Amino acid sequence: SPKNAIRLLRAGETVIVFPGGAREGLKPSTERYELFWQDKYGFIKVAIASGVPIVPCFSAGIDHCYFIINNGYELGKKLFGTYMPLPIFMGLGAMPFPVKIKHYIGKPITHKLPRQAYRDEKVVKKLHAAVLKAEEDLKQVVAELDEVTKREFVRTFDAVDKQFRDTFVRLFGGGSARL
């Protein structure tokens, strides 16, 4: 709860918050890497009331652990009239697909706001916008890093392949080989 989070943070503990909650974690695969934070302000209020920074994080690959066919919340509402999630997902049985997950941690978003500023809607929305921007910036950096990594891999692979071809010709007195 926000009250417990504030208590822990004021005591010097670390708190991890997933603003999108279960809705974001159980979204259909057609919505991969979409955030559902647009109307989530509680984590912002907790950070202000506790006087702590917000550290944006991004996990690349997490949305590929399972293939989720439906919006589980819509199915739960249709079947039971409640907001209970009933996602239909595919993995390796109950186990997730074997995917590499990379975790990226962004720069802390600091603020010098007085703790009572969590009551001011304008202040909360301004910090919220900064967090959303930082998360998008982090996703962009991750995409750029992935592109640089791919190019470097290809460059390195091509150099190793050339060395392999040259070595093959020297060892066997001709012919050709490729990696």
PDB file of N, CA, C and O in Angstrom, residues 64 67 97:
ATOM      1  N   HIS A  64       8.308 -11.365 -23.911  1.00  0.00           N
ATOM      2  CA  HIS A  64       8.390 -12.518 -24.808  1.00  0.00           C
ATOM      3  C   HIS A  64       8.436 -13.844 -24.053  1.00  0.00           C
ATOM      4  O   HIS A  64       8.576 -14.897 -24.662  1.00  0.00           O
ATOM      5  N   PHE A  67       3.357 -16.047 -24.691  1.00  0.00           N
ATOM      6  CA  PHE A  67       2.504 -15.445 -25.704  1.00  0.00           C
ATOM      7  C   PHE A  67       1.114 -15.395 -25.093  1.00  0.00           C
ATOM      8  O   PHE A  67       0.510 -16.433 -24.823  1.00  0.00           O
ATOM      9  N   PHE A  97       8.824 -19.306 -22.246  1.00  0.00           N
ATOM     10  CA  PHE A  97       9.758 -19.544 -23.334  1.00  0.00           C
ATOM     11  C   PHE A  97      11.153 -19.141 -22.854  1.00  0.00           C
ATOM     12  O   PHE A  97      11.290 -18.203 -22.061  1.00  0.00           O
TER      13      PHE A  97
END
